[in-house]
GROMACS .gro file of C-alpha atoms in nm:
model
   99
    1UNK     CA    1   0.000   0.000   0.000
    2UNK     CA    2   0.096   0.337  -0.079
    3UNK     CA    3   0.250   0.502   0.248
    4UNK     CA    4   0.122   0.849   0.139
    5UNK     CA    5  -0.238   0.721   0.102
    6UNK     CA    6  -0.216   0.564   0.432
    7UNK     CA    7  -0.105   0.920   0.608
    8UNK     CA    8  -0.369   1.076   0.389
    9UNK     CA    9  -0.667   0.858   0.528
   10UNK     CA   10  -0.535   0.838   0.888
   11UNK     CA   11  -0.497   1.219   0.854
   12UNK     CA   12  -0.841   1.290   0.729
   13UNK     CA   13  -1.013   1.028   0.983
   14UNK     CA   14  -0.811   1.243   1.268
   15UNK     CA   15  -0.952   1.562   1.078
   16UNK     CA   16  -1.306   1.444   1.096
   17UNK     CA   17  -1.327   1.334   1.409
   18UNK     CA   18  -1.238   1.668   1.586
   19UNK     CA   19  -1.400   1.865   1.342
   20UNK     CA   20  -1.766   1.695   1.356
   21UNK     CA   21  -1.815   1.759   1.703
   22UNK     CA   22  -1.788   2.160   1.618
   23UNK     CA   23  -2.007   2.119   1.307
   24UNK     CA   24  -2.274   1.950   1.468
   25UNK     CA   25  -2.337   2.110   1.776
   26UNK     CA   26  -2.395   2.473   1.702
   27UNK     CA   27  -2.468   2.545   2.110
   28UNK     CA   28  -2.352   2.454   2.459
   29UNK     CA   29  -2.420   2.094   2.590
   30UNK     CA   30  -2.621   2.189   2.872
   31UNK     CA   31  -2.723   1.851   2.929
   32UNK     CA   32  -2.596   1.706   3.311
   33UNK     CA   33  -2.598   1.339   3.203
   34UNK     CA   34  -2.421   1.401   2.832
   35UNK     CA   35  -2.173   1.689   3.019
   36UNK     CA   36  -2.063   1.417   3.265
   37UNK     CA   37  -2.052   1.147   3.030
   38UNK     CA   38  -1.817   1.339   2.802
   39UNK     CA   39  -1.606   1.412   3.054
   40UNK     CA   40  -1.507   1.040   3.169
   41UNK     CA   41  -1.399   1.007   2.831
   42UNK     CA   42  -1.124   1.070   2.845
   43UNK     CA   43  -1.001   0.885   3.093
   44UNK     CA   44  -1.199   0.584   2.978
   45UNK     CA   45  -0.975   0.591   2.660
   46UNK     CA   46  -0.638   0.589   2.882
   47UNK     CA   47  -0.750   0.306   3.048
   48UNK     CA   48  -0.833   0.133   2.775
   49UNK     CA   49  -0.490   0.239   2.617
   50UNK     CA   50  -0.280   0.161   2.970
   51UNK     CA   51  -0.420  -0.127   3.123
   52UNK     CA   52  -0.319  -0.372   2.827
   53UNK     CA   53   0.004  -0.214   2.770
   54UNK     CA   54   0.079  -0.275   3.141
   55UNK     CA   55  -0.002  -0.624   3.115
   56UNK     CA   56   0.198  -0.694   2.767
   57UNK     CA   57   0.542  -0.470   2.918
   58UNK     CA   58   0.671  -0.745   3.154
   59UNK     CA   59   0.789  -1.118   3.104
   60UNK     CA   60   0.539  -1.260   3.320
   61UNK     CA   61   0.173  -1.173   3.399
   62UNK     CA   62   0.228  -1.193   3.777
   63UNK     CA   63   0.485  -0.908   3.745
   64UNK     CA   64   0.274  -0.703   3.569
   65UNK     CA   65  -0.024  -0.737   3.797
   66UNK     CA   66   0.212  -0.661   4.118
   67UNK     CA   67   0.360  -0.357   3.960
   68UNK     CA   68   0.000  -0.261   3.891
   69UNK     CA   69  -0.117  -0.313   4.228
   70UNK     CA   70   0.221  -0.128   4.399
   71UNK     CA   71   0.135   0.179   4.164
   72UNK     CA   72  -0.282   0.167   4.230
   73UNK     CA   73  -0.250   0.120   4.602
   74UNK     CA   74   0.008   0.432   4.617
   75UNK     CA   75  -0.177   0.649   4.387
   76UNK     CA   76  -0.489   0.582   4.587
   77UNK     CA   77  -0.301   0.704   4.917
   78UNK     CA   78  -0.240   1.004   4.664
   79UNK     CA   79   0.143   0.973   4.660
   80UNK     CA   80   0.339   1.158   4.378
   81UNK     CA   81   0.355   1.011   4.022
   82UNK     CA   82   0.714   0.987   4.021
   83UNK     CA   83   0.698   0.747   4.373
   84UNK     CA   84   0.412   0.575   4.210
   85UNK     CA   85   0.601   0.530   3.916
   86UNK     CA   86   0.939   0.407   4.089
   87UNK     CA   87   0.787   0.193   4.331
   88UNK     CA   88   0.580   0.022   4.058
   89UNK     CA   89   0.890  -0.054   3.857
   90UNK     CA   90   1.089  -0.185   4.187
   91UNK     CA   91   0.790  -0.398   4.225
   92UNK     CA   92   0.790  -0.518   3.891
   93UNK     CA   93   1.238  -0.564   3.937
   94UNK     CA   94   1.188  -0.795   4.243
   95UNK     CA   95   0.897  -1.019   4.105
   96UNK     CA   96   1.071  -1.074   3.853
   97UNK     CA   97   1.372  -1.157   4.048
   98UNK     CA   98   1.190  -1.442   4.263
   99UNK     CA   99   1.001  -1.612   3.939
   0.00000   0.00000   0.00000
């Protein structure tokens, strides 16, 4: 396939989808279940994006899942990203050093 076709459709589908949402809604969402629905979006789509990486990034499974826990636990107690993100990958360093 042509790579400049390719960049031209992936372009244009990128185009469109930002540019509908102006065109078809000429006024304010005023709305309280469609204004709180679009705002989970977005983190609904880094989920989506994150979780499976997280799972794929590691040799093992089990490694993956206790990194994941380390960094959901910390970030619940609402410690800074860069601990959660350390302590995750320490987590991740010593499970994989007892499998």
């Amino acid at each position: 396939m042509n790579p400049l076709l390719a960049i031209l459709v992936m372009a244009l589908t990128t185009y469109l989808i930002r540019m509908l949402p102006l065109v078809l809604f000429h006024r304010e969402i005023t709305h309280p279940w469609v204004r709180s629905f679009l705002h989970y979006v977005p983190y609904a789509v880094l989920g989506t994006m994150t979780i499976p990486a997280v799972f794929y990034s590691t040799s093992s499974v089990v490694s993956a899942a206790c990194g994941l826990g380390c960094g959901a636990y910390l970030a619940y107690r609402e410690k800074d990203m860069v601990i959660v993100a350390v302590a995750a990958v320490i987590a991740v360093y010593l499970c994989e050093l007892l499998l």
